[in-house]
């Protein structure tokens, strides 16, 4: 029986993790779990999975839930997240949080000697070097949950060092659009991904292709691979999840239906594989698989991410914070779709890179970047009046 901590239980990743746990009650037990604001769903999850410890966003919600579930210990905020991630009985922490909020709990889990299954790519985008140094010191397993990184991880098992990594991308709902067409994209259109069902923020990131750029940065640290040896290839069917090129010219890829429960189950059960009752991929179903080069000039967010990882230093952390704030503004209908990339680029152009040595420096950089974005947005709002 593997005891797990689940961070972000009510989100897209979290709910699918719980589906895997429910299907394998003899293999996994949820000892601690966290949620943000969706306390109604969280209450039902607590009733079903009966954790010892739970945490929510606010003290008020924690106190309300404590009265309803007196047998569960409740906390809130960042302190609650870190406590849930590092709980004594936990063997593996599954980080399904969205955004930079996932960095500190990941570090808490690693420093407490917990294995980590990571779906929170921002952890490595913002603090990759610091996090991976901590992982090596702690000697813990650090397993990817993202379908692309899980695919690469599987392809690398018992293999020689790779020459190149290939990250595939669906291209999102606006594949083939021109820069002019992207300026007319609506919020509703951006939230309709052709292949995957995900949360709002990551769905928008997929539409701008920032998500793929962030995944390149994540892969750079996760697999200790120089950025210029990581390729992005558009693959609209989302059947080949990623691939690895070896020095003899062999290319090994991992294929499967676009179902996040597959990489989730692999991370939870590694090095074993769980029985999956769902129908597997029939190669004749898609008929043909298509591949094409990305267009980082049109999809400027991808280009900005590639430039940031090549520049290194504090650029990826600034890129990520600026993007989070810009996407939030888009989801609130404060800016148009194309302005997401424009805002991020404006902030990056004004940034002078520094060497990041601590989580505290990352958080300070995040705060300053968000302040800059809000200042720009405020000026834009004034100009429109």
GROMACS .gro file of C-alpha atoms in nm:
model
  385
    1UNK     CA    1   0.000   0.000   0.000
    2UNK     CA    2   0.147   0.334  -0.106
    3UNK     CA    3   0.044   0.636   0.100
    4UNK     CA    4   0.011   0.949  -0.110
    5UNK     CA    5  -0.040   1.321  -0.063
    6UNK     CA    6  -0.249   1.484  -0.335
    7UNK     CA    7  -0.206   1.856  -0.393
    8UNK     CA    8  -0.485   2.010  -0.600
    9UNK     CA    9  -0.745   1.738  -0.548
   10UNK     CA   10  -1.034   1.925  -0.710
   11UNK     CA   11  -0.850   2.021  -1.029
   12UNK     CA   12  -0.830   1.833  -1.358
   13UNK     CA   13  -0.520   1.634  -1.259
   14UNK     CA   14  -0.637   1.581  -0.901
   15UNK     CA   15  -0.975   1.435  -0.993
   16UNK     CA   16  -0.811   1.194  -1.238
   17UNK     CA   17  -0.555   1.090  -0.975
   18UNK     CA   18  -0.845   1.002  -0.748
   19UNK     CA   19  -1.004   0.797  -1.027
   20UNK     CA   20  -0.684   0.592  -1.047
   21UNK     CA   21  -0.676   0.555  -0.668
   22UNK     CA   22  -1.042   0.451  -0.660
   23UNK     CA   23  -0.974   0.185  -0.924
   24UNK     CA   24  -0.679   0.049  -0.720
   25UNK     CA   25  -0.788   0.055  -0.353
   26UNK     CA   26  -0.541  -0.219  -0.263
   27UNK     CA   27  -0.247  -0.018  -0.401
   28UNK     CA   28  -0.297   0.342  -0.287
   29UNK     CA   29  -0.424   0.536   0.011
   30UNK     CA   30  -0.471   0.915   0.020
   31UNK     CA   31  -0.324   1.033   0.351
   32UNK     CA   32  -0.339   1.405   0.283
   33UNK     CA   33  -0.509   1.618   0.021
   34UNK     CA   34  -0.551   1.984  -0.060
   35UNK     CA   35  -0.789   2.205  -0.253
   36UNK     CA   36  -0.833   2.573  -0.324
   37UNK     CA   37  -1.184   2.718  -0.331
   38UNK     CA   38  -1.403   2.430  -0.447
   39UNK     CA   39  -1.497   2.316  -0.097
   40UNK     CA   40  -1.820   2.147  -0.213
   41UNK     CA   41  -1.634   1.894  -0.430
   42UNK     CA   42  -1.354   1.871  -0.174
   43UNK     CA   43  -1.605   1.774   0.095
   44UNK     CA   44  -1.729   1.486  -0.119
   45UNK     CA   45  -1.371   1.375  -0.185
   46UNK     CA   46  -1.291   1.381   0.188
   47UNK     CA   47  -1.597   1.168   0.258
   48UNK     CA   48  -1.487   0.914  -0.002
   49UNK     CA   49  -1.111   0.896   0.055
   50UNK     CA   50  -1.094   0.978   0.429
   51UNK     CA   51  -0.755   1.151   0.453
   52UNK     CA   52  -0.588   1.220   0.786
   53UNK     CA   53  -0.491   1.573   0.685
   54UNK     CA   54  -0.649   1.828   0.452
   55UNK     CA   55  -0.581   2.187   0.356
   56UNK     CA   56  -0.776   2.459   0.175
   57UNK     CA   57  -0.710   2.816   0.062
   58UNK     CA   58  -0.857   3.010   0.355
   59UNK     CA   59  -0.874   2.982   0.732
   60UNK     CA   60  -1.251   3.035   0.724
   61UNK     CA   61  -1.308   2.737   0.491
   62UNK     CA   62  -1.071   2.525   0.700
   63UNK     CA   63  -1.268   2.597   1.017
   64UNK     CA   64  -1.601   2.520   0.847
   65UNK     CA   65  -1.470   2.188   0.715
   66UNK     CA   66  -1.309   2.104   1.050
   67UNK     CA   67  -1.653   2.112   1.213
   68UNK     CA   68  -1.793   1.885   0.943
   69UNK     CA   69  -1.501   1.639   0.953
   70UNK     CA   70  -1.367   1.640   1.312
   71UNK     CA   71  -1.158   1.329   1.246
   72UNK     CA   72  -0.950   1.514   0.983
   73UNK     CA   73  -0.681   1.769   1.070
   74UNK     CA   74  -0.729   2.087   0.865
   75UNK     CA   75  -0.502   2.374   0.773
   76UNK     CA   76  -0.492   2.646   0.509
   77UNK     CA   77  -0.274   2.854   0.278
   78UNK     CA   78   0.086   2.785   0.184
   79UNK     CA   79   0.165   2.645   0.527
   80UNK     CA   80  -0.112   2.390   0.481
   81UNK     CA   81   0.010   2.295   0.134
   82UNK     CA   82   0.365   2.235   0.256
   83UNK     CA   83   0.245   2.038   0.558
   84UNK     CA   84   0.025   1.817   0.339
   85UNK     CA   85   0.315   1.758   0.098
   86UNK     CA   86   0.554   1.651   0.374
   87UNK     CA   87   0.321   1.459   0.609
   88UNK     CA   88   0.507   1.186   0.796
   89UNK     CA   89   0.303   0.889   0.671
   90UNK     CA   90   0.326   0.996   0.306
   91UNK     CA   91   0.554   0.807   0.067
   92UNK     CA   92   0.470   0.995  -0.255
   93UNK     CA   93   0.347   1.351  -0.307
   94UNK     CA   94   0.146   1.411  -0.623
   95UNK     CA   95   0.161   1.778  -0.719
   96UNK     CA   96  -0.139   1.861  -0.935
   97UNK     CA   97  -0.139   2.232  -0.853
   98UNK     CA   98  -0.155   2.496  -1.124
   99UNK     CA   99   0.097   2.778  -1.128
  100UNK     CA  100   0.396   2.894  -0.924
  101UNK     CA  101   0.208   2.810  -0.605
  102UNK     CA  102   0.336   2.455  -0.661
  103UNK     CA  103   0.705   2.534  -0.610
  104UNK     CA  104   0.721   2.557  -0.230
  105UNK     CA  105   0.517   2.239  -0.161
  106UNK     CA  106   0.738   2.048  -0.406
  107UNK     CA  107   1.047   2.161  -0.218
  108UNK     CA  108   0.882   2.072   0.114
  109UNK     CA  109   0.810   1.720  -0.012
  110UNK     CA  110   1.161   1.667  -0.151
  111UNK     CA  111   1.329   1.801   0.163
  112UNK     CA  112   1.112   1.566   0.371
  113UNK     CA  113   1.235   1.269   0.165
  114UNK     CA  114   0.912   1.208  -0.026
  115UNK     CA  115   0.900   1.075  -0.379
  116UNK     CA  116   0.727   1.326  -0.607
  117UNK     CA  117   0.492   1.277  -0.903
  118UNK     CA  118   0.496   1.617  -1.071
  119UNK     CA  119   0.221   1.764  -1.286
  120UNK     CA  120   0.307   2.119  -1.178
  121UNK     CA  121   0.547   2.220  -1.455
  122UNK     CA  122   0.596   2.566  -1.303
  123UNK     CA  123   0.805   2.405  -1.028
  124UNK     CA  124   1.081   2.330  -1.279
  125UNK     CA  125   1.019   2.628  -1.506
  126UNK     CA  126   1.087   2.871  -1.221
  127UNK     CA  127   1.322   2.677  -0.996
  128UNK     CA  128   1.458   2.391  -1.206
  129UNK     CA  129   1.820   2.401  -1.094
  130UNK     CA  130   1.736   2.449  -0.726
  131UNK     CA  131   1.473   2.175  -0.729
  132UNK     CA  132   1.682   1.915  -0.911
  133UNK     CA  133   1.980   1.983  -0.683
  134UNK     CA  134   1.750   1.915  -0.386
  135UNK     CA  135   1.618   1.597  -0.551
  136UNK     CA  136   1.973   1.465  -0.598
  137UNK     CA  137   2.067   1.547  -0.239
  138UNK     CA  138   1.753   1.380  -0.101
  139UNK     CA  139   1.785   1.073  -0.324
  140UNK     CA  140   1.411   1.063  -0.397
  141UNK     CA  141   1.221   0.959  -0.709
  142UNK     CA  142   1.105   1.258  -0.914
  143UNK     CA  143   0.854   1.135  -1.171
  144UNK     CA  144   0.679   1.331  -1.446
  145UNK     CA  145   0.301   1.326  -1.484
  146UNK     CA  146   0.270   1.547  -1.794
  147UNK     CA  147   0.198   1.313  -2.085
  148UNK     CA  148   0.495   1.438  -2.290
  149UNK     CA  149   0.750   1.408  -2.011
  150UNK     CA  150   0.608   1.075  -1.900
  151UNK     CA  151   0.652   0.955  -2.258
  152UNK     CA  152   1.017   1.062  -2.264
  153UNK     CA  153   1.077   0.911  -1.921
  154UNK     CA  154   0.935   0.579  -2.041
  155UNK     CA  155   1.143   0.588  -2.361
  156UNK     CA  156   1.461   0.642  -2.158
  157UNK     CA  157   1.418   0.338  -1.934
  158UNK     CA  158   1.721   0.108  -1.963
  159UNK     CA  159   1.853   0.304  -2.260
  160UNK     CA  160   2.175   0.484  -2.349
  161UNK     CA  161   2.190   0.863  -2.304
  162UNK     CA  162   1.974   1.039  -2.566
  163UNK     CA  163   2.099   1.261  -2.846
  164UNK     CA  164   1.778   1.465  -2.870
  165UNK     CA  165   1.433   1.487  -2.716
  166UNK     CA  166   1.120   1.542  -2.925
  167UNK     CA  167   0.820   1.701  -2.752
  168UNK     CA  168   0.500   1.672  -2.951
  169UNK     CA  169   0.224   1.934  -2.945
  170UNK     CA  170  -0.128   1.921  -3.084
  171UNK     CA  171  -0.095   2.278  -3.207
  172UNK     CA  172  -0.406   2.372  -3.012
  173UNK     CA  173  -0.737   2.499  -3.150
  174UNK     CA  174  -0.572   2.772  -3.361
  175UNK     CA  175  -0.317   2.566  -3.554
  176UNK     CA  176  -0.269   2.729  -3.894
  177UNK     CA  177  -0.403   3.068  -3.786
  178UNK     CA  178  -0.228   3.386  -3.896
  179UNK     CA  179  -0.120   3.662  -3.658
  180UNK     CA  180  -0.419   3.867  -3.773
  181UNK     CA  181  -0.662   3.581  -3.708
  182UNK     CA  182  -0.524   3.533  -3.357
  183UNK     CA  183  -0.622   3.891  -3.272
  184UNK     CA  184  -0.990   3.800  -3.314
  185UNK     CA  185  -0.986   3.486  -3.097
  186UNK     CA  186  -1.246   3.483  -2.820
  187UNK     CA  187  -1.221   3.347  -2.467
  188UNK     CA  188  -1.473   3.073  -2.549
  189UNK     CA  189  -1.272   2.962  -2.854
  190UNK     CA  190  -0.947   2.952  -2.658
  191UNK     CA  191  -1.104   2.728  -2.394
  192UNK     CA  192  -1.193   2.454  -2.645
  193UNK     CA  193  -0.895   2.223  -2.687
  194UNK     CA  194  -0.932   1.973  -2.974
  195UNK     CA  195  -0.794   1.669  -2.788
  196UNK     CA  196  -0.754   1.721  -2.413
  197UNK     CA  197  -0.988   1.818  -2.129
  198UNK     CA  198  -0.795   2.045  -1.891
  199UNK     CA  199  -0.830   2.343  -1.659
  200UNK     CA  200  -0.882   2.694  -1.797
  201UNK     CA  201  -0.529   2.825  -1.753
  202UNK     CA  202  -0.348   2.533  -1.914
  203UNK     CA  203  -0.606   2.524  -2.196
  204UNK     CA  204  -0.527   2.888  -2.278
  205UNK     CA  205  -0.155   2.810  -2.252
  206UNK     CA  206  -0.206   2.530  -2.503
  207UNK     CA  207  -0.386   2.769  -2.737
  208UNK     CA  208  -0.100   3.024  -2.722
  209UNK     CA  209   0.154   2.738  -2.728
  210UNK     CA  210   0.312   2.878  -2.414
  211UNK     CA  211   0.239   2.541  -2.257
  212UNK     CA  212   0.476   2.370  -2.499
  213UNK     CA  213   0.740   2.632  -2.430
  214UNK     CA  214   0.708   2.572  -2.057
  215UNK     CA  215   0.737   2.199  -2.123
  216UNK     CA  216   1.066   2.253  -2.305
  217UNK     CA  217   1.198   2.432  -1.996
  218UNK     CA  218   1.065   2.153  -1.774
  219UNK     CA  219   1.231   1.888  -1.991
  220UNK     CA  220   1.558   2.080  -1.984
  221UNK     CA  221   1.581   2.027  -1.606
  222UNK     CA  222   1.399   1.698  -1.569
  223UNK     CA  223   1.624   1.519  -1.817
  224UNK     CA  224   1.937   1.736  -1.781
  225UNK     CA  225   1.927   1.820  -2.151
  226UNK     CA  226   2.056   2.139  -2.312
  227UNK     CA  227   1.769   2.342  -2.464
  228UNK     CA  228   1.912   2.329  -2.817
  229UNK     CA  229   1.875   1.950  -2.809
  230UNK     CA  230   1.501   1.962  -2.738
  231UNK     CA  231   1.273   1.981  -3.043
  232UNK     CA  232   0.904   2.070  -3.064
  233UNK     CA  233   0.698   1.898  -3.334
  234UNK     CA  234   0.330   1.964  -3.409
  235UNK     CA  235   0.128   1.641  -3.406
  236UNK     CA  236  -0.246   1.720  -3.430
  237UNK     CA  237  -0.374   1.373  -3.336
  238UNK     CA  238  -0.200   1.365  -2.992
  239UNK     CA  239  -0.126   0.994  -3.031
  240UNK     CA  240   0.255   1.002  -3.020
  241UNK     CA  241   0.311   1.176  -2.688
  242UNK     CA  242   0.684   1.236  -2.735
  243UNK     CA  243   0.998   1.060  -2.855
  244UNK     CA  244   1.371   1.023  -2.797
  245UNK     CA  245   1.650   1.019  -3.057
  246UNK     CA  246   1.954   0.805  -2.974
  247UNK     CA  247   2.308   0.830  -3.108
  248UNK     CA  248   2.264   0.536  -3.348
  249UNK     CA  249   1.978   0.718  -3.521
  250UNK     CA  250   1.702   0.516  -3.355
  251UNK     CA  251   1.390   0.708  -3.253
  252UNK     CA  252   1.181   0.558  -2.974
  253UNK     CA  253   0.840   0.709  -2.902
  254UNK     CA  254   0.549   0.641  -2.668
  255UNK     CA  255   0.197   0.620  -2.808
  256UNK     CA  256  -0.147   0.600  -2.655
  257UNK     CA  257  -0.487   0.759  -2.642
  258UNK     CA  258  -0.495   1.119  -2.511
  259UNK     CA  259  -0.592   1.013  -2.159
  260UNK     CA  260  -0.410   1.166  -1.861
  261UNK     CA  261  -0.494   0.870  -1.639
  262UNK     CA  262  -0.230   0.667  -1.827
  263UNK     CA  263   0.073   0.881  -1.729
  264UNK     CA  264  -0.081   0.938  -1.384
  265UNK     CA  265  -0.107   0.564  -1.324
  266UNK     CA  266   0.249   0.509  -1.446
  267UNK     CA  267   0.388   0.772  -1.209
  268UNK     CA  268   0.193   0.634  -0.913
  269UNK     CA  269   0.294   0.272  -0.976
  270UNK     CA  270   0.647   0.314  -1.118
  271UNK     CA  271   0.838   0.094  -1.193
  272UNK     CA  272   0.532  -0.129  -1.232
  273UNK     CA  273   0.236  -0.079  -1.464
  274UNK     CA  274  -0.125  -0.095  -1.350
  275UNK     CA  275  -0.399  -0.289  -1.526
  276UNK     CA  276  -0.611  -0.055  -1.739
  277UNK     CA  277  -0.964  -0.168  -1.820
  278UNK     CA  278  -1.008   0.102  -2.086
  279UNK     CA  279  -0.969   0.005  -2.450
  280UNK     CA  280  -0.613   0.060  -2.570
  281UNK     CA  281  -0.515   0.253  -2.879
  282UNK     CA  282  -0.602   0.083  -3.207
  283UNK     CA  283  -0.346   0.201  -3.460
  284UNK     CA  284  -0.601   0.180  -3.741
  285UNK     CA  285  -0.836   0.424  -3.564
  286UNK     CA  286  -0.651   0.749  -3.640
  287UNK     CA  287  -0.566   0.619  -3.988
  288UNK     CA  288  -0.281   0.864  -4.045
  289UNK     CA  289  -0.051   1.051  -3.812
  290UNK     CA  290   0.067   1.395  -3.913
  291UNK     CA  291   0.374   1.593  -3.809
  292UNK     CA  292   0.482   1.948  -3.891
  293UNK     CA  293   0.714   2.218  -3.768
  294UNK     CA  294   0.582   2.477  -3.520
  295UNK     CA  295   0.558   2.846  -3.604
  296UNK     CA  296   0.712   3.037  -3.311
  297UNK     CA  297   0.681   3.368  -3.495
  298UNK     CA  298   0.303   3.346  -3.521
  299UNK     CA  299   0.267   3.173  -3.185
  300UNK     CA  300   0.493   3.420  -3.014
  301UNK     CA  301   0.453   3.266  -2.668
  302UNK     CA  302   0.637   2.955  -2.785
  303UNK     CA  303   0.915   3.170  -2.929
  304UNK     CA  304   0.944   3.371  -2.606
  305UNK     CA  305   0.971   3.054  -2.399
  306UNK     CA  306   1.244   2.913  -2.624
  307UNK     CA  307   1.433   3.241  -2.600
  308UNK     CA  308   1.394   3.246  -2.221
  309UNK     CA  309   1.529   2.894  -2.169
  310UNK     CA  310   1.821   2.965  -2.404
  311UNK     CA  311   1.905   3.282  -2.209
  312UNK     CA  312   1.871   3.103  -1.876
  313UNK     CA  313   1.913   3.272  -1.540
  314UNK     CA  314   1.598   3.441  -1.414
  315UNK     CA  315   1.432   3.472  -1.756
  316UNK     CA  316   1.217   3.155  -1.730
  317UNK     CA  317   1.081   3.259  -1.389
  318UNK     CA  318   0.989   3.604  -1.521
  319UNK     CA  319   0.835   3.449  -1.834
  320UNK     CA  320   0.619   3.222  -1.622
  321UNK     CA  321   0.498   3.488  -1.379
  322UNK     CA  322   0.421   3.732  -1.660
  323UNK     CA  323   0.230   3.466  -1.849
  324UNK     CA  324   0.023   3.365  -1.545
  325UNK     CA  325  -0.081   3.724  -1.486
  326UNK     CA  326  -0.151   3.785  -1.857
  327UNK     CA  327  -0.365   3.471  -1.891
  328UNK     CA  328  -0.562   3.572  -1.583
  329UNK     CA  329  -0.628   3.909  -1.748
  330UNK     CA  330  -0.741   3.735  -2.069
  331UNK     CA  331  -0.979   3.507  -1.878
  332UNK     CA  332  -1.128   3.819  -1.719
  333UNK     CA  333  -1.176   3.973  -2.066
  334UNK     CA  334  -0.934   4.254  -1.981
  335UNK     CA  335  -0.711   4.190  -2.284
  336UNK     CA  336  -0.741   4.014  -2.618
  337UNK     CA  337  -0.577   3.680  -2.697
  338UNK     CA  338  -0.283   3.828  -2.888
  339UNK     CA  339  -0.204   4.065  -2.602
  340UNK     CA  340  -0.097   3.773  -2.382
  341UNK     CA  341   0.226   3.736  -2.579
  342UNK     CA  342   0.266   4.112  -2.611
  343UNK     CA  343   0.251   4.161  -2.234
  344UNK     CA  344   0.498   3.880  -2.168
  345UNK     CA  345   0.739   4.014  -2.430
  346UNK     CA  346   0.721   4.367  -2.288
  347UNK     CA  347   0.819   4.243  -1.942
  348UNK     CA  348   1.098   4.019  -2.073
  349UNK     CA  349   1.247   4.301  -2.278
  350UNK     CA  350   1.275   4.515  -1.966
  351UNK     CA  351   1.427   4.239  -1.752
  352UNK     CA  352   1.796   4.206  -1.671
  353UNK     CA  353   1.877   3.846  -1.590
  354UNK     CA  354   2.015   3.744  -1.253
  355UNK     CA  355   2.136   3.416  -1.105
  356UNK     CA  356   1.867   3.257  -0.887
  357UNK     CA  357   2.002   3.101  -0.569
  358UNK     CA  358   1.692   3.043  -0.354
  359UNK     CA  359   1.316   2.993  -0.354
  360UNK     CA  360   1.284   3.329  -0.180
  361UNK     CA  361   1.451   3.503  -0.476
  362UNK     CA  362   1.208   3.332  -0.713
  363UNK     CA  363   0.909   3.447  -0.507
  364UNK     CA  364   1.039   3.804  -0.497
  365UNK     CA  365   1.089   3.797  -0.874
  366UNK     CA  366   0.737   3.661  -0.920
  367UNK     CA  367   0.588   3.936  -0.707
  368UNK     CA  368   0.773   4.211  -0.893
  369UNK     CA  369   0.679   4.067  -1.233
  370UNK     CA  370   0.311   4.044  -1.141
  371UNK     CA  371   0.323   4.404  -1.017
  372UNK     CA  372   0.468   4.515  -1.351
  373UNK     CA  373   0.197   4.335  -1.549
  374UNK     CA  374  -0.078   4.486  -1.334
  375UNK     CA  375   0.075   4.830  -1.380
  376UNK     CA  376   0.075   4.787  -1.759
  377UNK     CA  377  -0.285   4.664  -1.750
  378UNK     CA  378  -0.389   4.960  -1.537
  379UNK     CA  379  -0.238   5.203  -1.790
  380UNK     CA  380  -0.414   5.021  -2.075
  381UNK     CA  381  -0.745   5.049  -1.892
  382UNK     CA  382  -0.694   5.421  -1.839
  383UNK     CA  383  -0.613   5.472  -2.208
  384UNK     CA  384  -0.938   5.300  -2.311
  385UNK     CA  385  -1.149   5.540  -2.103
   0.00000   0.00000   0.00000
